[in-house]
Coordinates of C-alpha atoms in Angstrom, one line a residue:
Chain A
M1 CA -12.3 -7.9 -23.4
I2 CA -14.7 -7.3 -20.5
L3 CA -15.7 -10.3 -18.4
F4 CA -18.4 -10.3 -15.7
E5 CA -18.5 -13.5 -13.6
E6 CA -21.5 -13.9 -11.3
V7 CA -21.3 -10.3 -10.3
S8 CA -23.6 -8.9 -7.6
K9 CA -23.9 -5.5 -6.2
S10 CA -25.9 -4.5 -3.1
Y11 CA -25.7 -1.2 -1.2
Y12 CA -25.5 -0.7 2.5
T13 CA -29.2 0.3 2.4
G14 CA -29.9 -3.3 1.5
Q15 CA -30.9 -2.5 -2.1
Q16 CA -29.8 -5.2 -4.5
A17 CA -28.7 -3.3 -7.6
L18 CA -27.3 -6.3 -9.6
Q19 CA -27.7 -10.0 -9.1
N20 CA -25.5 -12.7 -10.5
I21 CA -24.5 -11.0 -13.7
S22 CA -22.3 -12.9 -16.2
F23 CA -21.3 -11.9 -19.7
R24 CA -18.3 -11.4 -21.9
L25 CA -17.6 -8.6 -24.3
E26 CA -14.9 -8.9 -26.9
D27 CA -12.6 -6.0 -28.0
G28 CA -14.3 -3.7 -30.5
E29 CA -17.8 -4.7 -29.7
M30 CA -20.6 -2.2 -29.4
V31 CA -23.3 -3.2 -27.0
Y32 CA -26.6 -1.7 -25.7
L33 CA -27.4 -2.1 -22.0
R34 CA -31.1 -2.0 -21.9
G35 CA -33.8 -1.9 -19.3
R36 CA -36.1 0.3 -17.4
S37 CA -35.1 2.9 -14.9
G38 CA -33.6 1.2 -11.9
A39 CA -32.9 -2.0 -13.8
G40 CA -29.2 -1.7 -12.9
K41 CA -27.7 -0.3 -16.1
S42 CA -25.9 2.6 -14.4
S43 CA -24.8 0.3 -11.6
L44 CA -23.2 -2.0 -14.1
L45 CA -21.4 0.9 -15.8
K46 CA -20.2 2.1 -12.4
L47 CA -18.7 -1.3 -11.8
I48 CA -16.8 -1.2 -15.0
N49 CA -15.5 2.4 -14.3
L50 CA -14.7 1.4 -10.7
V51 CA -17.0 4.1 -9.2
E52 CA -18.5 1.1 -7.3
R53 CA -16.9 -2.2 -6.4
P54 CA -18.9 -5.5 -6.7
S55 CA -20.2 -7.1 -3.5
M56 CA -19.7 -10.5 -5.1
G57 CA -18.2 -12.0 -8.3
R58 CA -15.3 -11.0 -10.5
I59 CA -14.8 -8.4 -13.2
M60 CA -11.9 -8.7 -15.6
V61 CA -11.0 -6.0 -18.2
D62 CA -8.2 -7.1 -20.5
D63 CA -7.0 -9.8 -18.1
I64 CA -6.9 -7.4 -15.2
S65 CA -9.0 -8.2 -12.2
L66 CA -10.6 -4.9 -11.2
G67 CA -11.1 -6.2 -7.6
G68 CA -7.3 -6.3 -7.1
L69 CA -6.6 -2.7 -8.3
S70 CA -5.1 -0.4 -5.8
E71 CA -6.1 3.3 -5.5
R72 CA -3.3 4.3 -7.9
G73 CA -4.2 1.4 -10.2
M74 CA -7.8 2.5 -10.3
Q75 CA -6.8 6.1 -11.2
L76 CA -4.6 4.8 -14.1
Y77 CA -7.4 2.4 -15.2
R78 CA -10.0 5.2 -15.3
R79 CA -7.8 7.2 -17.7
R80 CA -8.2 4.4 -20.2
I81 CA -12.0 4.5 -20.1
G82 CA -14.0 7.2 -21.8
M83 CA -17.1 8.0 -19.7
I84 CA -20.2 9.8 -21.1
F85 CA -23.0 10.9 -18.8
Q86 CA -26.7 11.7 -19.3
D87 CA -26.2 15.0 -17.5
Y88 CA -22.9 15.6 -19.4
R89 CA -20.9 16.3 -16.2
L90 CA -19.1 19.2 -17.7
I91 CA -17.2 21.8 -15.6
N92 CA -19.2 25.0 -16.1
S93 CA -16.5 27.3 -14.9
R94 CA -14.2 26.1 -17.7
T95 CA -14.3 26.6 -21.4
V96 CA -15.3 23.9 -23.8
Y97 CA -11.6 23.5 -24.7
D98 CA -10.5 23.2 -21.1
N99 CA -13.2 20.6 -20.5
V100 CA -12.0 18.5 -23.4
A101 CA -8.3 19.0 -22.5
L102 CA -8.8 17.9 -18.9
P103 CA -8.2 14.2 -19.3
L104 CA -4.9 15.0 -21.0
V105 CA -3.9 17.5 -18.4
I106 CA -4.7 14.9 -15.7
C107 CA -2.3 12.5 -17.5
G108 CA 0.4 15.2 -17.5
R109 CA 0.7 15.6 -21.2
P110 CA 2.8 18.5 -22.4
P111 CA 0.8 21.6 -23.5
E112 CA 1.5 21.2 -27.2
E113 CA 0.2 17.7 -27.2
V114 CA -2.8 18.7 -25.2
R115 CA -3.6 21.5 -27.6
K116 CA -3.3 19.3 -30.7
R117 CA -5.3 16.4 -29.4
A118 CA -8.0 18.5 -27.8
M119 CA -8.4 20.5 -31.0
A120 CA -8.6 17.3 -33.0
S121 CA -11.2 15.9 -30.6
L122 CA -13.3 19.1 -30.8
D123 CA -13.0 19.0 -34.6
L124 CA -14.3 15.4 -34.5
V125 CA -17.5 16.4 -32.8
G126 CA -17.9 19.6 -34.8
L127 CA -17.3 22.1 -32.0
L128 CA -13.9 23.5 -32.9
E129 CA -15.5 26.9 -33.5
K130 CA -17.1 26.9 -30.1
R131 CA -14.0 26.0 -28.1
N132 CA -13.9 29.2 -26.2
Y133 CA -17.5 29.0 -25.2
Y134 CA -18.6 27.9 -21.7
P135 CA -20.8 24.8 -21.4
L136 CA -23.9 26.8 -20.3
Q137 CA -23.7 28.8 -23.5
L138 CA -24.2 25.6 -25.5
S139 CA -27.4 23.6 -26.4
G140 CA -27.9 20.2 -24.8
G141 CA -26.8 18.4 -27.9
E142 CA -23.6 20.5 -28.1
Q143 CA -22.9 19.9 -24.4
Q144 CA -23.2 16.2 -24.9
R145 CA -20.8 16.4 -27.9
V146 CA -18.4 18.2 -25.6
G147 CA -18.8 15.3 -23.2
I148 CA -18.1 12.8 -26.0
A149 CA -15.0 14.8 -27.2
R150 CA -13.7 14.7 -23.6
A151 CA -14.3 11.0 -23.4
V152 CA -12.4 10.2 -26.5
V153 CA -9.6 12.7 -26.3
N154 CA -7.3 10.3 -24.4
R155 CA -7.9 7.6 -27.1
P156 CA -9.7 5.1 -24.7
R157 CA -10.1 1.5 -25.6
I158 CA -13.5 1.4 -23.9
I159 CA -16.3 4.0 -24.0
L160 CA -19.1 3.8 -21.4
A161 CA -22.1 5.9 -22.2
D162 CA -24.8 6.3 -19.5
E163 CA -28.1 7.4 -21.2
P164 CA -26.1 9.6 -23.6
T165 CA -29.2 10.7 -25.5
G166 CA -31.6 10.9 -22.5
N167 CA -31.9 14.6 -22.6
L168 CA -31.8 15.0 -26.4
D169 CA -34.4 14.9 -29.2
H170 CA -34.5 12.3 -31.9
D171 CA -32.4 14.0 -34.5
L172 CA -29.7 14.9 -32.0
S173 CA -29.8 11.4 -30.6
L174 CA -29.1 9.9 -34.0
E175 CA -26.2 12.4 -34.5
I176 CA -24.7 11.3 -31.2
L177 CA -25.1 7.6 -32.2
K178 CA -23.2 8.3 -35.5
L179 CA -20.3 9.4 -33.4
F180 CA -20.4 6.2 -31.3
L181 CA -20.5 4.2 -34.5
R182 CA -17.5 6.1 -35.8
F183 CA -15.5 5.3 -32.6
N184 CA -16.6 1.7 -32.7
R185 CA -15.4 1.3 -36.3
S186 CA -12.0 2.4 -35.1
G187 CA -11.9 -0.5 -32.7
V188 CA -13.1 1.1 -29.5
T189 CA -15.4 -1.0 -27.4
V190 CA -18.6 0.9 -26.8
I191 CA -21.2 0.2 -24.1
I192 CA -24.3 2.4 -24.2
A193 CA -26.8 2.2 -21.4
T194 CA -30.2 3.3 -22.9
H195 CA -33.9 2.8 -22.7
D196 CA -34.3 4.6 -26.0
N197 CA -35.6 2.1 -28.5
T198 CA -35.1 4.4 -31.5
L199 CA -31.3 4.2 -31.0
V200 CA -31.4 0.4 -31.0
S201 CA -33.7 0.2 -34.0
A202 CA -31.6 2.8 -35.9
C203 CA -28.4 0.9 -35.4
P204 CA -29.0 -2.7 -34.2
R205 CA -26.2 -4.2 -32.1
R206 CA -25.9 -6.8 -29.3
Q207 CA -28.2 -6.0 -26.4
L208 CA -27.9 -6.9 -22.7
V209 CA -31.3 -6.6 -21.2
L210 CA -31.5 -6.0 -17.5
E211 CA -34.5 -6.2 -15.2
S212 CA -34.5 -5.7 -11.5
G213 CA -30.7 -6.1 -11.4
R214 CA -30.8 -9.4 -13.4
L215 CA -29.5 -10.0 -16.9
I216 CA -32.6 -11.5 -18.5
Q217 CA -31.6 -11.4 -22.1
D218 CA -28.4 -11.3 -24.2
I219 CA -29.6 -10.6 -27.7
P220 CA -27.0 -11.0 -30.3
A221 CA -26.5 -8.4 -33.0
A222 CA -27.8 -8.9 -36.5
A223 CA -25.2 -10.0 -39.0
P224 CA -22.4 -9.1 -39.5
Q225 CA -22.0 -8.0 -35.9
A226 CA -23.4 -11.4 -34.7
A227 CA -20.2 -13.1 -35.5
Q228 CA -18.3 -10.8 -33.1
A229 CA -20.7 -11.2 -30.2
G230 CA -19.5 -13.9 -27.9
G231 CA -21.4 -13.4 -24.6
S232 CA -24.3 -15.3 -23.3
A233 CA -26.7 -14.6 -20.5
S234 CA -26.2 -16.5 -17.3
Chain B
M1 CA -5.0 -2.9 -22.4
R2 CA -2.0 -1.3 -20.9
M3 CA -2.7 0.2 -17.5
A4 CA -0.3 3.1 -17.8
R5 CA 1.2 4.9 -20.7
R6 CA 4.5 6.6 -20.0
S7 CA 4.7 10.0 -21.6
G8 CA 8.5 10.6 -21.6
G9 CA 10.8 13.0 -23.2
T10 CA 12.6 16.1 -22.1
G11 CA 9.7 18.3 -23.0
T12 CA 7.4 16.5 -20.7
F13 CA 10.0 16.5 -17.9
L14 CA 10.6 20.2 -18.3
Y15 CA 6.9 20.9 -18.4
R16 CA 6.3 19.0 -15.2
L17 CA 9.2 20.7 -13.5
F18 CA 8.6 24.3 -14.5
G19 CA 5.6 24.7 -16.8
R20 CA 3.0 23.0 -14.7
P21 CA 4.0 24.8 -11.4
L22 CA 3.9 28.1 -13.2
E23 CA 0.5 27.3 -14.7
M24 CA -0.7 26.3 -11.3
L25 CA 0.5 29.4 -9.7
K26 CA -1.4 31.5 -12.2
S27 CA -4.6 29.4 -12.1
S28 CA -4.7 29.2 -8.3
F29 CA -4.2 33.0 -8.2
A30 CA -7.1 33.3 -10.6
M31 CA -9.2 30.9 -8.5
M32 CA -8.6 33.2 -5.5
W33 CA -9.3 36.3 -7.5
R34 CA -12.8 34.9 -8.3
T35 CA -13.7 35.2 -4.7
P36 CA -12.0 38.5 -3.8
I37 CA -13.8 39.2 -0.5
R38 CA -13.2 35.7 0.9
T39 CA -9.5 35.9 -0.2
A40 CA -9.0 39.3 1.2
L41 CA -10.6 38.3 4.6
T42 CA -8.4 35.2 4.7
I43 CA -5.2 37.2 4.0
A44 CA -6.3 39.8 6.5
V45 CA -6.7 37.2 9.3
I46 CA -3.4 35.7 8.4
A47 CA -1.7 39.1 8.5
V48 CA -3.2 40.0 11.9
S49 CA -2.4 36.5 13.3
L50 CA 1.2 36.9 12.3
A51 CA 1.6 40.7 12.9
V52 CA 0.3 40.7 16.5
P53 CA 2.8 38.2 18.0
V54 CA 5.7 39.6 15.9
T55 CA 4.9 43.2 16.9
L56 CA 4.6 42.2 20.5
Y57 CA 7.9 40.3 20.3
L58 CA 9.5 43.4 18.8
L59 CA 8.1 45.5 21.6
Y60 CA 9.4 43.0 24.1
S61 CA 12.8 43.1 22.5
N62 CA 12.9 46.9 22.5
A63 CA 11.8 46.9 26.1
T64 CA 14.5 44.4 27.1
S65 CA 17.1 46.5 25.4
V66 CA 16.0 49.4 27.5
T67 CA 15.8 47.4 30.7
D68 CA 19.2 45.9 30.0
G69 CA 20.6 49.4 30.2
L70 CA 18.7 50.0 33.4
H71 CA 20.1 46.8 34.9
E72 CA 23.5 48.3 34.4
D73 CA 22.3 51.1 36.6
S74 CA 21.4 48.7 39.4
R75 CA 24.3 49.8 41.5
I76 CA 25.2 48.8 45.1
S77 CA 26.4 51.7 47.3
L78 CA 28.6 50.7 50.1
Y79 CA 28.9 53.6 52.6
L80 CA 32.3 53.3 54.4
K81 CA 33.0 54.1 58.0
R82 CA 34.2 57.5 58.7
T83 CA 37.5 56.1 60.1
V84 CA 38.4 54.6 56.7
T85 CA 41.1 56.5 55.0
E86 CA 41.1 57.3 51.3
D87 CA 43.9 54.8 50.6
R88 CA 42.1 52.0 52.3
G89 CA 38.9 52.9 50.6
R90 CA 40.6 52.8 47.2
A91 CA 42.2 49.5 48.0
L92 CA 38.8 48.1 49.0
A93 CA 37.4 49.2 45.7
E94 CA 40.2 47.5 43.8
S95 CA 39.7 44.3 45.8
M96 CA 36.0 44.4 45.1
K97 CA 36.6 44.4 41.3
K98 CA 38.2 40.9 41.6
R99 CA 35.1 39.4 43.2
E100 CA 32.7 37.2 41.3
G101 CA 29.5 38.9 40.3
I102 CA 31.0 42.4 40.2
K103 CA 31.5 44.2 36.9
S104 CA 33.2 47.3 38.3
A105 CA 33.8 49.1 41.6
R106 CA 34.6 52.8 42.1
Y107 CA 35.8 54.6 45.1
I108 CA 34.1 58.0 45.7
S109 CA 35.6 60.1 48.5
S110 CA 33.4 62.1 50.7
D111 CA 34.5 65.3 48.9
E112 CA 33.7 63.9 45.5
A113 CA 30.4 62.7 46.9
L114 CA 29.6 66.2 48.1
V115 CA 30.4 67.7 44.7
E116 CA 28.3 65.1 42.9
F117 CA 25.4 65.8 45.4
S118 CA 25.7 69.5 44.8
K119 CA 25.6 69.0 41.1
T120 CA 22.6 66.7 41.1
T121 CA 20.5 68.5 43.7
G122 CA 21.6 72.1 43.2
F123 CA 21.9 72.5 47.0
T124 CA 25.2 74.3 46.9
E125 CA 24.5 77.2 49.3
P126 CA 23.2 75.2 52.4
I127 CA 26.1 72.7 52.2
V128 CA 28.7 75.6 52.3
Y129 CA 27.4 76.6 55.7
L130 CA 27.9 73.1 57.2
A131 CA 30.8 72.7 59.6
E132 CA 32.0 69.5 58.0
N133 CA 31.1 67.3 55.1
P134 CA 28.3 65.0 56.3
L135 CA 28.7 62.6 53.4
P136 CA 30.6 59.4 53.8
A137 CA 33.0 57.9 51.3
V138 CA 31.3 55.4 49.1
V139 CA 32.4 52.4 47.1
E140 CA 30.0 52.2 44.2
I141 CA 29.6 48.7 42.7
I142 CA 28.1 47.7 39.4
P143 CA 27.2 44.0 39.5
D144 CA 27.7 41.9 36.3
E145 CA 24.7 40.6 34.3
T146 CA 24.3 37.4 36.3
V147 CA 23.6 39.4 39.4
S148 CA 21.9 42.5 38.0
H149 CA 19.1 40.5 36.4
S150 CA 18.2 38.8 39.6
A151 CA 17.0 40.6 42.7
E152 CA 17.8 37.6 44.9
K153 CA 21.4 37.4 43.7
A154 CA 21.8 41.2 44.1
K155 CA 20.6 41.0 47.6
A156 CA 22.9 38.1 48.4
L157 CA 25.8 40.0 47.0
L158 CA 25.0 43.0 49.2
Q159 CA 24.8 40.8 52.3
E160 CA 28.3 39.4 51.4
L161 CA 29.7 42.9 50.9
L162 CA 28.3 44.1 54.2
K163 CA 30.4 41.6 56.1
N164 CA 33.4 43.7 55.3
Q165 CA 34.5 45.6 58.4
L166 CA 35.2 48.8 56.6
V167 CA 31.6 49.1 55.5
E168 CA 29.1 51.0 57.6
Q169 CA 26.1 50.2 55.6
G170 CA 25.0 49.3 52.1
K171 CA 22.1 50.0 49.9
I172 CA 20.5 48.6 46.8
D173 CA 16.9 49.0 45.5
V174 CA 16.0 45.5 44.4
D175 CA 12.3 45.9 44.3
W176 CA 12.2 47.7 41.0
I177 CA 14.4 45.0 39.5
K178 CA 11.8 42.5 40.6
K179 CA 9.0 44.6 39.2
L180 CA 10.8 45.1 35.9
N181 CA 11.6 41.4 35.6
A182 CA 8.0 40.5 36.3
L183 CA 6.8 42.9 33.7
A184 CA 9.3 41.6 31.2
D185 CA 8.2 38.0 32.0
M186 CA 4.6 39.0 31.6
L187 CA 5.2 40.6 28.3
R188 CA 7.1 37.5 27.1
T189 CA 4.4 35.1 28.3
L190 CA 1.8 37.3 26.7
T191 CA 3.7 37.3 23.4
F192 CA 4.1 33.6 23.5
G193 CA 0.5 32.8 24.6
L194 CA -1.0 35.2 22.0
G195 CA 1.4 33.8 19.4
V196 CA 0.3 30.3 20.0
M197 CA -3.4 31.2 19.9
L198 CA -3.1 33.4 16.8
V199 CA -1.0 30.8 15.0
L200 CA -3.8 28.3 15.8
G201 CA -6.3 30.8 14.4
F202 CA -4.1 31.1 11.3
I203 CA -4.1 27.4 10.8
L204 CA -7.9 27.1 11.3
T205 CA -8.5 30.1 8.9
V206 CA -6.5 28.6 6.1
A207 CA -7.9 25.1 6.7
N208 CA -11.5 26.5 6.6
S209 CA -10.8 28.6 3.5
V210 CA -9.5 25.5 1.7
R211 CA -12.5 23.5 3.0
I212 CA -14.9 26.1 1.5
D213 CA -12.9 26.2 -1.8
L214 CA -13.0 22.5 -2.0
T215 CA -16.7 22.3 -1.3
D216 CA -17.4 25.0 -3.9
R217 CA -15.5 22.9 -6.4
R218 CA -17.1 19.6 -5.4
D219 CA -18.6 18.8 -8.8
E220 CA -15.4 19.6 -10.5
I221 CA -13.4 17.3 -8.3
V222 CA -15.9 14.5 -8.8
V223 CA -15.4 14.8 -12.6
E224 CA -11.6 14.9 -12.2
K225 CA -11.8 11.7 -10.1
L226 CA -13.9 10.0 -12.7
L227 CA -11.3 10.9 -15.3
G228 CA -8.6 9.3 -13.2
A229 CA -7.1 12.3 -11.4
T230 CA -4.7 11.5 -8.6
D231 CA -5.1 13.1 -5.2
R232 CA -2.0 15.1 -5.9
F233 CA -3.6 16.5 -9.1
I234 CA -6.7 17.4 -7.1
Y235 CA -4.8 18.9 -4.3
E236 CA -2.5 20.9 -6.5
P237 CA -4.7 24.1 -7.0
F238 CA -5.5 24.2 -3.3
M239 CA -1.9 23.8 -2.3
Y240 CA -0.8 26.5 -4.6
A241 CA -3.7 28.7 -3.3
S242 CA -2.4 28.1 0.2
F243 CA 1.0 29.1 -1.0
W244 CA -0.5 32.4 -2.1
Y245 CA -2.4 32.8 1.1
G246 CA 0.8 32.3 3.1
L247 CA 2.9 34.6 0.9
L248 CA 0.3 37.4 0.7
G249 CA -0.6 37.0 4.4
G250 CA 3.1 37.2 5.4
L251 CA 3.7 40.3 3.3
A252 CA 0.6 41.9 4.7
A253 CA 1.8 41.0 8.2
W254 CA 5.1 42.7 7.5
W255 CA 3.3 45.8 6.3
V256 CA 1.0 45.9 9.3
N257 CA 4.0 45.5 11.6
E258 CA 5.9 48.3 9.8
V259 CA 2.9 50.7 10.0
F260 CA 2.4 50.0 13.6
M261 CA 6.1 50.4 14.5
V262 CA 6.3 53.7 12.5
C263 CA 3.3 55.1 14.4
F264 CA 4.7 53.7 17.7
D265 CA 8.2 55.1 17.0
S266 CA 7.0 58.7 16.9
S267 CA 5.3 58.2 20.3
V268 CA 8.4 56.6 21.7
Q269 CA 10.6 59.5 20.5
E270 CA 8.3 62.0 22.2
L271 CA 8.6 60.1 25.4
A272 CA 12.3 59.5 25.1
K273 CA 13.0 63.2 24.7
Q274 CA 11.7 63.7 28.2
Y275 CA 14.6 61.6 29.5
T276 CA 17.4 61.9 27.1
P277 CA 18.2 64.4 24.3
D278 CA 19.5 61.5 22.1
G279 CA 16.1 59.9 22.0
F280 CA 15.7 56.1 21.6
D281 CA 16.3 54.0 18.5
L282 CA 13.3 51.7 18.2
T283 CA 14.4 48.4 16.6
F284 CA 12.2 47.5 13.6
L285 CA 11.8 44.0 12.2
P286 CA 14.9 43.2 10.2
V287 CA 14.5 42.2 6.6
S288 CA 15.9 38.8 7.3
A289 CA 13.5 38.2 10.1
A290 CA 10.6 39.4 7.9
G291 CA 11.8 36.9 5.2
L292 CA 11.7 34.2 7.8
M293 CA 8.2 35.3 8.9
I294 CA 7.0 35.1 5.3
L295 CA 8.6 31.6 4.8
F296 CA 7.0 30.5 8.1
S297 CA 3.6 31.9 6.9
I298 CA 3.9 30.0 3.6
A299 CA 4.9 26.7 5.3
L300 CA 2.2 27.0 7.9
S301 CA -0.4 27.8 5.3
M302 CA 0.6 24.8 3.2
I303 CA 0.6 22.4 6.1
A304 CA -2.8 23.7 7.2
A305 CA -4.1 23.3 3.6
R306 CA -2.7 19.8 3.2
T307 CA -4.2 18.6 6.5
A308 CA -7.6 20.0 5.6
L309 CA -7.5 18.5 2.1
G310 CA -6.7 15.0 3.6
Y311 CA -9.8 15.1 5.7
V312 CA -12.2 16.9 3.4
S313 CA -11.4 15.3 0.0
R314 CA -12.2 11.9 1.3
S315 CA -15.9 12.9 1.4
V316 CA -15.8 13.9 -2.2
E317 CA -16.2 10.8 -4.3
P318 CA -18.0 10.0 -7.5
E319 CA -21.5 8.5 -7.1

């Protein structure tokens, strides 16, 4: 469960990124965060991943108040979140395999477990054959799939995707979307920040629509997902 | 959602204890290998920073061992009055031995003094023609270390000895002791001062190398932080790299020191032959001391790296 209670975020420059945001996501939901560039989608994801802290309000994830987490607690918390970026954020000096294995290495898993799970994750996104390639030797779609494999390798309960198809064409975007649906079906909560209408229309789910840092609409998913959606716009 | 999952088991424990450090040693070496010129320069600076003070200290030690021998030669000659008989002169020498600050005392009769003079100067013929032996009997005194290393104490001892009524006059050359001590002091101060400056240079070099390495890997560190890496995890490769810097720098310093000492040894031998047929055994850096130097180098390098990491990594945060 992810709960936002009257959350606001402003930066030291005075820019108000989010204003009075409240919503609730249940476990296993898949949600689109929609809005134009600068609407606050990325800021909202950063708050969930603790890259930023809210200026006001409270964020709860599985009954844990994120505001009260220590540095160490934050590090452990981030390990349970799968983060996917528009610009992939891959380490270009490391192979595809090393990139995917990184979250497990960070957790201190033994090499055998790292190998098995990284290979399984690469197999899941169809890049097992290219595990020894370097990211810059891959296409954009493939790099994003590496990013997805890295995000899911540690079996997160929540996946945050920030414009995951922003740099991809239509077909590749749908391919990536299928992966998200697959994870969601296995019970993972998926939040996708996007301004790509084709994704939403190809696979309708609950939508949180942001505009100028405000949550202006909470559109429930069409049946059968409608029954799962429990949030409401403030 | 559970905040932390414990990955237990003996395999994990053994991996963390041995496997991971071994991996880090390999990967940090590979990281350094990717920038060979920067790495070589850093190691070279470390080597020079360590080798210069260590070599200077060795030279100081060698010089001290030579001057210790010279101090033993800082004798006091007490010229006895002509009226003093040989028995009284010998008794005086015996009594001198018991005095504080005196290592040994030897009576040299005027005849023995003449023979010694003839031997050392080669003036045999002219002395034969003299009506009588012009040399007085002498009590030759070798002060102990407490006196021989201090010109003031040696002078004070001489003044004490001159009070004896059997003594006509006494002689000691204290100026050269002063000069020698001043020279040794200067060398010691120079070694210490240079050592401090070069060690500071060492620390700054390692810290700067780590800073550059960290800046180069900024994007990588941001990703690692986003994935939940601890500071320890992020610091690890840099700490292991600093271990390599320290180890390789220490070994290079030893090598530089040995090369210098070997070159210097041949010059010293040439010089020593002019004074003594036995030559002079230059003391090289003992293996145990070299080991300590390498350990010091590793420790200093890791401390420098840790300090730099603490400051620099704070500026690398996900945005």
